[in-house]
mmCIF file with all atom_site columns, C-alpha atoms in Angstrom:
data_model
loop_
_atom_site.group_PDB
_atom_site.id
_atom_site.type_symbol
_atom_site.label_atom_id
_atom_site.label_alt_id
_atom_site.label_comp_id
_atom_site.label_asym_id
_atom_site.label_entity_id
_atom_site.label_seq_id
_atom_site.pdbx_PDB_ins_code
_atom_site.Cartn_x
_atom_site.Cartn_y
_atom_site.Cartn_z
_atom_site.occupancy
_atom_site.B_iso_or_equiv
_atom_site.pdbx_formal_charge
_atom_site.auth_seq_id
_atom_site.auth_comp_id
_atom_site.auth_asym_id
_atom_site.auth_atom_id
_atom_site.pdbx_PDB_model_num
ATOM 1   C CA . MET A 1 1   ? -185.563 -13.157 141.204 1.00 87.00 ? 11  MET A CA 1
ATOM 2   C CA . ILE A 1 2   ? -186.751 -15.995 143.195 1.00 95.00 ? 12  ILE A CA 1
ATOM 3   C CA . PRO A 1 3   ? -188.844 -18.466 141.277 1.00 97.00 ? 13  PRO A CA 1
ATOM 4   C CA . SER A 1 4   ? -192.587 -17.818 140.800 1.00 98.00 ? 14  SER A CA 1
ATOM 5   C CA . VAL A 1 5   ? -193.254 -21.346 142.263 1.00 98.00 ? 15  VAL A CA 1
ATOM 6   C CA . TRP A 1 6   ? -190.947 -23.192 144.661 1.00 98.00 ? 16  TRP A CA 1
ATOM 7   C CA . GLU A 1 7   ? -191.316 -25.978 147.169 1.00 98.00 ? 17  GLU A CA 1
ATOM 8   C CA . THR A 1 8   ? -190.188 -27.206 150.692 1.00 98.00 ? 18  THR A CA 1
ATOM 9   C CA . LYS A 1 9   ? -190.609 -30.547 152.126 1.00 98.00 ? 19  LYS A CA 1
ATOM 10  C CA . ARG A 1 10  ? -194.280 -29.621 153.051 1.00 98.00 ? 20  ARG A CA 1
ATOM 11  C CA . LEU A 1 11  ? -195.159 -26.501 151.461 1.00 98.00 ? 21  LEU A CA 1
ATOM 12  C CA . THR A 1 12  ? -195.537 -24.773 148.044 1.00 98.00 ? 22  THR A CA 1
ATOM 13  C CA . ILE A 1 13  ? -194.800 -21.062 147.673 1.00 98.00 ? 23  ILE A CA 1
ATOM 14  C CA . LYS A 1 14  ? -196.176 -19.343 144.668 1.00 98.00 ? 24  LYS A CA 1
ATOM 15  C CA . ASP A 1 15  ? -196.839 -15.858 143.263 1.00 98.00 ? 25  ASP A CA 1
ATOM 16  C CA . LEU A 1 16  ? -200.257 -14.508 144.479 1.00 98.00 ? 26  LEU A CA 1
ATOM 17  C CA . THR A 1 17  ? -203.191 -14.512 142.071 1.00 98.00 ? 27  THR A CA 1
ATOM 18  C CA . GLU A 1 18  ? -205.994 -12.098 142.019 1.00 98.00 ? 28  GLU A CA 1
ATOM 19  C CA . GLU A 1 19  ? -208.391 -14.857 143.248 1.00 98.00 ? 29  GLU A CA 1
ATOM 20  C CA . GLU A 1 20  ? -206.243 -15.358 146.248 1.00 98.00 ? 30  GLU A CA 1
ATOM 21  C CA . ILE A 1 21  ? -206.257 -11.680 147.461 1.00 98.00 ? 31  ILE A CA 1
ATOM 22  C CA . PRO A 1 22  ? -209.163 -12.027 150.038 1.00 97.00 ? 32  PRO A CA 1
ATOM 23  C CA . THR A 1 23  ? -207.711 -15.159 151.507 1.00 97.00 ? 33  THR A CA 1
ATOM 24  C CA . ALA A 1 24  ? -204.221 -13.611 151.733 1.00 97.00 ? 34  ALA A CA 1
ATOM 25  C CA . GLN A 1 25  ? -205.765 -10.348 153.278 1.00 96.00 ? 35  GLN A CA 1
ATOM 26  C CA . LYS A 1 26  ? -207.357 -12.324 155.915 1.00 94.00 ? 36  LYS A CA 1
ATOM 27  C CA . LEU A 1 27  ? -203.955 -13.901 156.887 1.00 94.00 ? 37  LEU A CA 1
ATOM 28  C CA . TYR A 1 28  ? -202.442 -10.393 156.862 1.00 92.00 ? 38  TYR A CA 1
ATOM 29  C CA . ASP A 1 29  ? -205.240 -9.192  159.083 1.00 91.00 ? 39  ASP A CA 1
ATOM 30  C CA . GLN A 1 30  ? -204.807 -12.093 161.544 1.00 89.00 ? 40  GLN A CA 1
ATOM 31  C CA . GLY A 1 31  ? -200.930 -10.986 161.757 1.00 82.00 ? 41  GLY A CA 1
ATOM 32  C CA . SER A 1 32  ? -201.912 -7.504  162.591 1.00 71.00 ? 42  SER A CA 1
ATOM 33  C CA . PHE A 1 33  ? -201.347 -7.982  166.173 1.00 66.00 ? 43  PHE A CA 1
ATOM 34  C CA . ILE A 1 34  ? -197.703 -7.119  165.365 1.00 63.00 ? 44  ILE A CA 1
ATOM 35  C CA . HIS A 1 35  ? -198.833 -3.415  165.161 1.00 58.00 ? 45  HIS A CA 1
ATOM 36  C CA . GLN A 1 36  ? -198.850 -3.264  168.989 1.00 61.00 ? 46  GLN A CA 1
ATOM 37  C CA . TRP A 1 37  ? -194.992 -3.597  168.698 1.00 60.00 ? 47  TRP A CA 1
ATOM 38  C CA . ASP A 1 38  ? -194.297 -1.530  165.689 1.00 62.00 ? 48  ASP A CA 1
ATOM 39  C CA . GLY A 1 39  ? -196.732 1.360   166.002 1.00 67.00 ? 49  GLY A CA 1
ATOM 40  C CA . GLY A 1 40  ? -198.499 0.626   162.719 1.00 69.00 ? 50  GLY A CA 1
ATOM 41  C CA . SER A 1 41  ? -202.131 0.171   162.059 1.00 69.00 ? 51  SER A CA 1
ATOM 42  C CA . LEU A 1 42  ? -203.907 -2.472  160.057 1.00 74.00 ? 52  LEU A CA 1
ATOM 43  C CA . ASP A 1 43  ? -203.917 -1.781  156.260 1.00 82.00 ? 53  ASP A CA 1
ATOM 44  C CA . LYS A 1 44  ? -207.231 -3.313  154.975 1.00 91.00 ? 54  LYS A CA 1
ATOM 45  C CA . GLU A 1 45  ? -205.758 -3.006  151.432 1.00 95.00 ? 55  GLU A CA 1
ATOM 46  C CA . TYR A 1 46  ? -202.293 -4.421  152.041 1.00 93.00 ? 56  TYR A CA 1
ATOM 47  C CA . VAL A 1 47  ? -202.554 -7.462  149.926 1.00 96.00 ? 57  VAL A CA 1
ATOM 48  C CA . TYR A 1 48  ? -204.423 -5.666  147.059 1.00 97.00 ? 58  TYR A CA 1
ATOM 49  C CA . ARG A 1 49  ? -201.740 -2.963  147.228 1.00 96.00 ? 59  ARG A CA 1
ATOM 50  C CA . CYS A 1 50  ? -198.832 -5.417  147.129 1.00 96.00 ? 60  CYS A CA 1
ATOM 51  C CA . PHE A 1 51  ? -200.457 -7.262  144.147 1.00 97.00 ? 61  PHE A CA 1
ATOM 52  C CA . THR A 1 52  ? -201.035 -4.017  142.137 1.00 97.00 ? 62  THR A CA 1
ATOM 53  C CA . VAL A 1 53  ? -198.170 -1.721  142.955 1.00 96.00 ? 63  VAL A CA 1
ATOM 54  C CA . GLY A 1 54  ? -196.029 -3.465  145.443 1.00 96.00 ? 64  GLY A CA 1
ATOM 55  C CA . ASP A 1 55  ? -194.745 -2.542  148.931 1.00 93.00 ? 65  ASP A CA 1
ATOM 56  C CA . LEU A 1 56  ? -191.667 -0.719  147.727 1.00 94.00 ? 66  LEU A CA 1
ATOM 57  C CA . PRO A 1 57  ? -188.605 0.958   149.199 1.00 93.00 ? 67  PRO A CA 1
ATOM 58  C CA . PRO A 1 58  ? -187.601 4.478   148.317 1.00 91.00 ? 68  PRO A CA 1
ATOM 59  C CA . ASN A 1 59  ? -187.255 4.527   144.416 1.00 93.00 ? 69  ASN A CA 1
ATOM 60  C CA . GLY A 1 60  ? -188.161 0.915   144.240 1.00 94.00 ? 70  GLY A CA 1
ATOM 61  C CA . LEU A 1 61  ? -189.581 -0.807  141.134 1.00 95.00 ? 71  LEU A CA 1
ATOM 62  C CA . ASN A 1 62  ? -192.707 -3.005  141.225 1.00 95.00 ? 72  ASN A CA 1
ATOM 63  C CA . GLU A 1 63  ? -190.848 -5.592  139.066 1.00 95.00 ? 73  GLU A CA 1
ATOM 64  C CA . GLN A 1 64  ? -188.425 -6.137  141.847 1.00 97.00 ? 74  GLN A CA 1
ATOM 65  C CA . PHE A 1 65  ? -191.252 -6.905  144.372 1.00 97.00 ? 75  PHE A CA 1
ATOM 66  C CA . LYS A 1 66  ? -192.853 -10.303 144.982 1.00 97.00 ? 76  LYS A CA 1
ATOM 67  C CA . ILE A 1 67  ? -195.993 -11.201 146.987 1.00 98.00 ? 77  ILE A CA 1
ATOM 68  C CA . GLN A 1 68  ? -196.360 -15.035 147.395 1.00 98.00 ? 78  GLN A CA 1
ATOM 69  C CA . VAL A 1 69  ? -198.744 -17.362 149.197 1.00 98.00 ? 79  VAL A CA 1
ATOM 70  C CA . ILE A 1 70  ? -197.659 -20.343 151.114 1.00 98.00 ? 80  ILE A CA 1
ATOM 71  C CA . ARG A 1 71  ? -199.725 -23.485 150.723 1.00 98.00 ? 81  ARG A CA 1
ATOM 72  C CA . MET A 1 72  ? -199.720 -26.868 152.542 1.00 98.00 ? 82  MET A CA 1
ATOM 73  C CA . GLN A 1 73  ? -198.725 -29.516 149.732 1.00 98.00 ? 83  GLN A CA 1
ATOM 74  C CA . GLU A 1 74  ? -201.126 -32.026 151.462 1.00 96.00 ? 84  GLU A CA 1
ATOM 75  C CA . THR A 1 75  ? -204.215 -29.939 151.484 1.00 97.00 ? 85  THR A CA 1
ATOM 76  C CA . GLY A 1 76  ? -203.562 -26.983 149.281 1.00 97.00 ? 86  GLY A CA 1
ATOM 77  C CA . LEU A 1 77  ? -204.802 -24.641 151.964 1.00 98.00 ? 87  LEU A CA 1
ATOM 78  C CA . ILE A 1 78  ? -203.001 -21.255 151.996 1.00 98.00 ? 88  ILE A CA 1
ATOM 79  C CA . VAL A 1 79  ? -201.313 -21.054 155.380 1.00 98.00 ? 89  VAL A CA 1
ATOM 80  C CA . GLY A 1 80  ? -198.940 -18.095 154.974 1.00 98.00 ? 90  GLY A CA 1
ATOM 81  C CA . LEU A 1 81  ? -197.825 -14.934 153.099 1.00 97.00 ? 91  LEU A CA 1
ATOM 82  C CA . LEU A 1 82  ? -194.321 -13.879 152.053 1.00 98.00 ? 92  LEU A CA 1
ATOM 83  C CA . THR A 1 83  ? -193.334 -10.350 150.524 1.00 97.00 ? 93  THR A CA 1
ATOM 84  C CA . THR A 1 84  ? -189.838 -9.821  149.413 1.00 97.00 ? 94  THR A CA 1
ATOM 85  C CA . TYR A 1 85  ? -188.023 -7.164  147.447 1.00 97.00 ? 95  TYR A CA 1
ATOM 86  C CA . HIS A 1 86  ? -185.013 -7.981  145.197 1.00 96.00 ? 96  HIS A CA 1
ATOM 87  C CA . GLY A 1 87  ? -182.229 -5.535  145.224 1.00 95.00 ? 97  GLY A CA 1
ATOM 88  C CA . TYR A 1 88  ? -182.516 -3.005  148.249 1.00 94.00 ? 98  TYR A CA 1
ATOM 89  C CA . PRO A 1 89  ? -180.645 -1.181  149.497 1.00 94.00 ? 99  PRO A CA 1
ATOM 90  C CA . THR A 1 90  ? -177.995 -2.562  147.053 1.00 95.00 ? 100 THR A CA 1
ATOM 91  C CA . PRO A 1 91  ? -178.517 -4.841  144.024 1.00 96.00 ? 101 PRO A CA 1
ATOM 92  C CA . GLU A 1 92  ? -176.965 -7.690  145.823 1.00 96.00 ? 102 GLU A CA 1
ATOM 93  C CA . THR A 1 93  ? -179.469 -7.353  148.803 1.00 97.00 ? 103 THR A CA 1
ATOM 94  C CA . PHE A 1 94  ? -182.516 -9.578  149.127 1.00 97.00 ? 104 PHE A CA 1
ATOM 95  C CA . TYR A 1 95  ? -185.067 -8.022  151.452 1.00 96.00 ? 105 TYR A CA 1
ATOM 96  C CA . ILE A 1 96  ? -187.763 -10.109 153.342 1.00 97.00 ? 106 ILE A CA 1
ATOM 97  C CA . ASN A 1 97  ? -190.523 -7.646  153.836 1.00 94.00 ? 107 ASN A CA 1
ATOM 98  C CA . TYR A 1 98  ? -193.220 -9.721  155.472 1.00 93.00 ? 108 TYR A CA 1
ATOM 99  C CA . LEU A 1 99  ? -193.488 -13.320 156.398 1.00 96.00 ? 109 LEU A CA 1
ATOM 100 C CA . TYR A 1 100 ? -196.527 -14.641 158.394 1.00 95.00 ? 110 TYR A CA 1
ATOM 101 C CA . ILE A 1 101 ? -197.801 -18.096 158.995 1.00 96.00 ? 111 ILE A CA 1
ATOM 102 C CA . ASP A 1 102 ? -201.541 -18.865 159.979 1.00 96.00 ? 112 ASP A CA 1
ATOM 103 C CA . LYS A 1 103 ? -201.769 -18.954 163.764 1.00 94.00 ? 113 LYS A CA 1
ATOM 104 C CA . GLU A 1 104 ? -203.225 -22.414 163.418 1.00 95.00 ? 114 GLU A CA 1
ATOM 105 C CA . TYR A 1 105 ? -199.976 -23.501 162.109 1.00 96.00 ? 115 TYR A CA 1
ATOM 106 C CA . HIS A 1 106 ? -197.513 -21.979 164.516 1.00 93.00 ? 116 HIS A CA 1
ATOM 107 C CA . LYS A 1 107 ? -194.976 -23.841 166.228 1.00 93.00 ? 117 LYS A CA 1
ATOM 108 C CA . GLN A 1 108 ? -194.749 -26.614 163.484 1.00 96.00 ? 118 GLN A CA 1
ATOM 109 C CA . GLY A 1 109 ? -191.554 -25.232 161.889 1.00 97.00 ? 119 GLY A CA 1
ATOM 110 C CA . LEU A 1 110 ? -193.155 -24.000 158.598 1.00 98.00 ? 120 LEU A CA 1
ATOM 111 C CA . GLY A 1 111 ? -191.659 -20.482 158.810 1.00 97.00 ? 121 GLY A CA 1
ATOM 112 C CA . GLN A 1 112 ? -188.377 -21.978 159.360 1.00 98.00 ? 122 GLN A CA 1
ATOM 113 C CA . GLU A 1 113 ? -188.813 -24.320 156.499 1.00 98.00 ? 123 GLU A CA 1
ATOM 114 C CA . VAL A 1 114 ? -189.708 -21.507 154.190 1.00 98.00 ? 124 VAL A CA 1
ATOM 115 C CA . VAL A 1 115 ? -186.763 -19.302 155.140 1.00 98.00 ? 125 VAL A CA 1
ATOM 116 C CA . ASN A 1 116 ? -184.368 -22.225 155.123 1.00 98.00 ? 126 ASN A CA 1
ATOM 117 C CA . GLU A 1 117 ? -185.310 -22.986 151.556 1.00 98.00 ? 127 GLU A CA 1
ATOM 118 C CA . LEU A 1 118 ? -185.408 -19.477 150.442 1.00 98.00 ? 128 LEU A CA 1
ATOM 119 C CA . LEU A 1 119 ? -181.866 -19.064 151.835 1.00 97.00 ? 129 LEU A CA 1
ATOM 120 C CA . ASP A 1 120 ? -180.875 -22.204 149.856 1.00 97.00 ? 130 ASP A CA 1
ATOM 121 C CA . ILE A 1 121 ? -182.213 -20.661 146.569 1.00 97.00 ? 131 ILE A CA 1
ATOM 122 C CA . LEU A 1 122 ? -180.649 -17.325 147.265 1.00 97.00 ? 132 LEU A CA 1
ATOM 123 C CA . LYS A 1 123 ? -177.139 -18.948 147.699 1.00 96.00 ? 133 LYS A CA 1
ATOM 124 C CA . GLN A 1 124 ? -177.554 -19.979 144.083 1.00 95.00 ? 134 GLN A CA 1
ATOM 125 C CA . THR A 1 125 ? -178.063 -16.222 142.918 1.00 95.00 ? 135 THR A CA 1
ATOM 126 C CA . LYS A 1 126 ? -176.237 -12.871 142.666 1.00 94.00 ? 136 LYS A CA 1
ATOM 127 C CA . TYR A 1 127 ? -177.395 -11.969 146.186 1.00 97.00 ? 137 TYR A CA 1
ATOM 128 C CA . ASN A 1 128 ? -174.847 -11.853 148.879 1.00 97.00 ? 138 ASN A CA 1
ATOM 129 C CA . GLU A 1 129 ? -177.029 -10.840 151.958 1.00 97.00 ? 139 GLU A CA 1
ATOM 130 C CA . VAL A 1 130 ? -180.570 -11.141 153.184 1.00 98.00 ? 140 VAL A CA 1
ATOM 131 C CA . ARG A 1 131 ? -182.197 -8.544  155.333 1.00 97.00 ? 141 ARG A CA 1
ATOM 132 C CA . ALA A 1 132 ? -185.360 -8.376  157.492 1.00 96.00 ? 142 ALA A CA 1
ATOM 133 C CA . ASN A 1 133 ? -186.699 -5.566  159.468 1.00 92.00 ? 143 ASN A CA 1
ATOM 134 C CA . VAL A 1 134 ? -188.223 -6.469  162.899 1.00 90.00 ? 144 VAL A CA 1
ATOM 135 C CA . ALA A 1 135 ? -190.027 -4.472  165.577 1.00 86.00 ? 145 ALA A CA 1
ATOM 136 C CA . ILE A 1 136 ? -187.709 -4.400  168.605 1.00 84.00 ? 146 ILE A CA 1
ATOM 137 C CA . LYS A 1 137 ? -190.617 -5.119  170.864 1.00 84.00 ? 147 LYS A CA 1
ATOM 138 C CA . ASN A 1 138 ? -191.430 -8.364  168.852 1.00 86.00 ? 148 ASN A CA 1
ATOM 139 C CA . TRP A 1 139 ? -189.307 -10.742 170.750 1.00 89.00 ? 149 TRP A CA 1
ATOM 140 C CA . ALA A 1 140 ? -190.483 -13.875 169.063 1.00 90.00 ? 150 ALA A CA 1
ATOM 141 C CA . ALA A 1 141 ? -189.676 -12.558 165.546 1.00 91.00 ? 151 ALA A CA 1
ATOM 142 C CA . LEU A 1 142 ? -186.260 -11.455 166.893 1.00 93.00 ? 152 LEU A CA 1
ATOM 143 C CA . ARG A 1 143 ? -185.596 -15.095 168.029 1.00 95.00 ? 153 ARG A CA 1
ATOM 144 C CA . PHE A 1 144 ? -187.023 -16.532 164.922 1.00 96.00 ? 154 PHE A CA 1
ATOM 145 C CA . TRP A 1 145 ? -184.736 -14.441 162.592 1.00 96.00 ? 155 TRP A CA 1
ATOM 146 C CA . THR A 1 146 ? -181.639 -14.742 164.793 1.00 96.00 ? 156 THR A CA 1
ATOM 147 C CA . LYS A 1 147 ? -181.991 -18.560 165.014 1.00 96.00 ? 157 LYS A CA 1
ATOM 148 C CA . LEU A 1 148 ? -182.162 -18.606 161.105 1.00 97.00 ? 158 LEU A CA 1
ATOM 149 C CA . GLY A 1 149 ? -178.894 -16.691 160.965 1.00 97.00 ? 159 GLY A CA 1
ATOM 150 C CA . LEU A 1 150 ? -180.084 -13.246 160.393 1.00 96.00 ? 160 LEU A CA 1
ATOM 151 C CA . ASN A 1 151 ? -178.116 -12.145 163.409 1.00 95.00 ? 161 ASN A CA 1
ATOM 152 C CA . THR A 1 152 ? -175.911 -9.210  162.290 1.00 94.00 ? 162 THR A CA 1
ATOM 153 C CA . ILE A 1 153 ? -177.474 -5.797  163.288 1.00 93.00 ? 163 ILE A CA 1
ATOM 154 C CA . GLN A 1 154 ? -177.538 -3.317  160.349 1.00 92.00 ? 164 GLN A CA 1
ATOM 155 C CA . GLY A 1 155 ? -179.312 -0.636  162.279 1.00 90.00 ? 165 GLY A CA 1
ATOM 156 C CA . ILE A 1 156 ? -181.958 0.531   164.594 1.00 87.00 ? 166 ILE A CA 1
ATOM 157 C CA . PHE A 1 157 ? -184.549 2.904   163.373 1.00 87.00 ? 167 PHE A CA 1
ATOM 158 C CA . GLY A 1 158 ? -187.359 4.681   164.937 1.00 82.00 ? 168 GLY A CA 1
ATOM 159 C CA . ASP A 1 159 ? -187.917 6.457   168.431 1.00 81.00 ? 169 ASP A CA 1
ATOM 160 C CA . LYS A 1 160 ? -184.999 7.177   170.458 1.00 84.00 ? 170 LYS A CA 1
ATOM 161 C CA . GLU A 1 161 ? -186.584 6.598   173.761 1.00 83.00 ? 171 GLU A CA 1
ATOM 162 C CA . HIS A 1 162 ? -188.220 3.495   175.228 1.00 79.00 ? 172 HIS A CA 1
ATOM 163 C CA . GLY A 1 163 ? -191.845 3.707   176.277 1.00 80.00 ? 173 GLY A CA 1
ATOM 164 C CA . VAL A 1 164 ? -195.439 2.309   175.741 1.00 78.00 ? 174 VAL A CA 1
ATOM 165 C CA . ASP A 1 165 ? -196.065 4.636   172.841 1.00 78.00 ? 175 ASP A CA 1
ATOM 166 C CA . HIS A 1 166 ? -192.508 4.540   171.497 1.00 80.00 ? 176 HIS A CA 1
ATOM 167 C CA . TYR A 1 167 ? -191.503 2.240   168.659 1.00 80.00 ? 177 TYR A CA 1
ATOM 168 C CA . ALA A 1 168 ? -188.258 1.038   166.883 1.00 84.00 ? 178 ALA A CA 1
ATOM 169 C CA . ASP A 1 169 ? -187.296 -1.468  164.429 1.00 86.00 ? 179 ASP A CA 1
ATOM 170 C CA . ILE A 1 170 ? -183.955 -3.422  164.166 1.00 90.00 ? 180 ILE A CA 1
ATOM 171 C CA . GLU A 1 171 ? -182.731 -4.513  160.776 1.00 93.00 ? 181 GLU A CA 1
ATOM 172 C CA . VAL A 1 172 ? -181.026 -7.817  160.740 1.00 96.00 ? 182 VAL A CA 1
ATOM 173 C CA . ILE A 1 173 ? -178.610 -9.246  158.135 1.00 97.00 ? 183 ILE A CA 1
ATOM 174 C CA . LYS A 1 174 ? -177.432 -12.718 157.146 1.00 97.00 ? 184 LYS A CA 1
ATOM 175 C CA . TYR A 1 175 ? -174.436 -12.813 154.757 1.00 97.00 ? 185 TYR A CA 1
ATOM 176 C CA . LEU A 1 176 ? -174.597 -15.541 152.188 1.00 96.00 ? 186 LEU A CA 1
#
């Protein structure tokens, strides 16, 4: 498992506490614009559900799931949310379920800072690959993940045809 608390140059990432759920949910809600690309809908209980039971893959275990908040070290302000699963689809796979940085902090390199430090941590563990799932229509996220080395396509899932009301995801991998 990744640590309960870890740091980058400007950020502290730590496991979510119950008191932080409302703030974290507001961040998740702010990032709900992605549903225009993935066909999903806003889950008003996402953070609470992640805190209590996790956002699990098939046959997943809660103890292998983490939801963490990302705080600016300078101010202590929560500026991001990270959810991960340890060991899916294989025990050696680390899965990044969700990463979002507050829109007020976009284009400052915070997301890259989080992922680069996370990759450094993971290189010291049993994991031999990192995966993320991205909506094909989310070009900014595809650029983000491929720039960070998650540039091997594992698969494409979803609708078979392109269209306004058709959606698909691409799963990308970085081998460690």
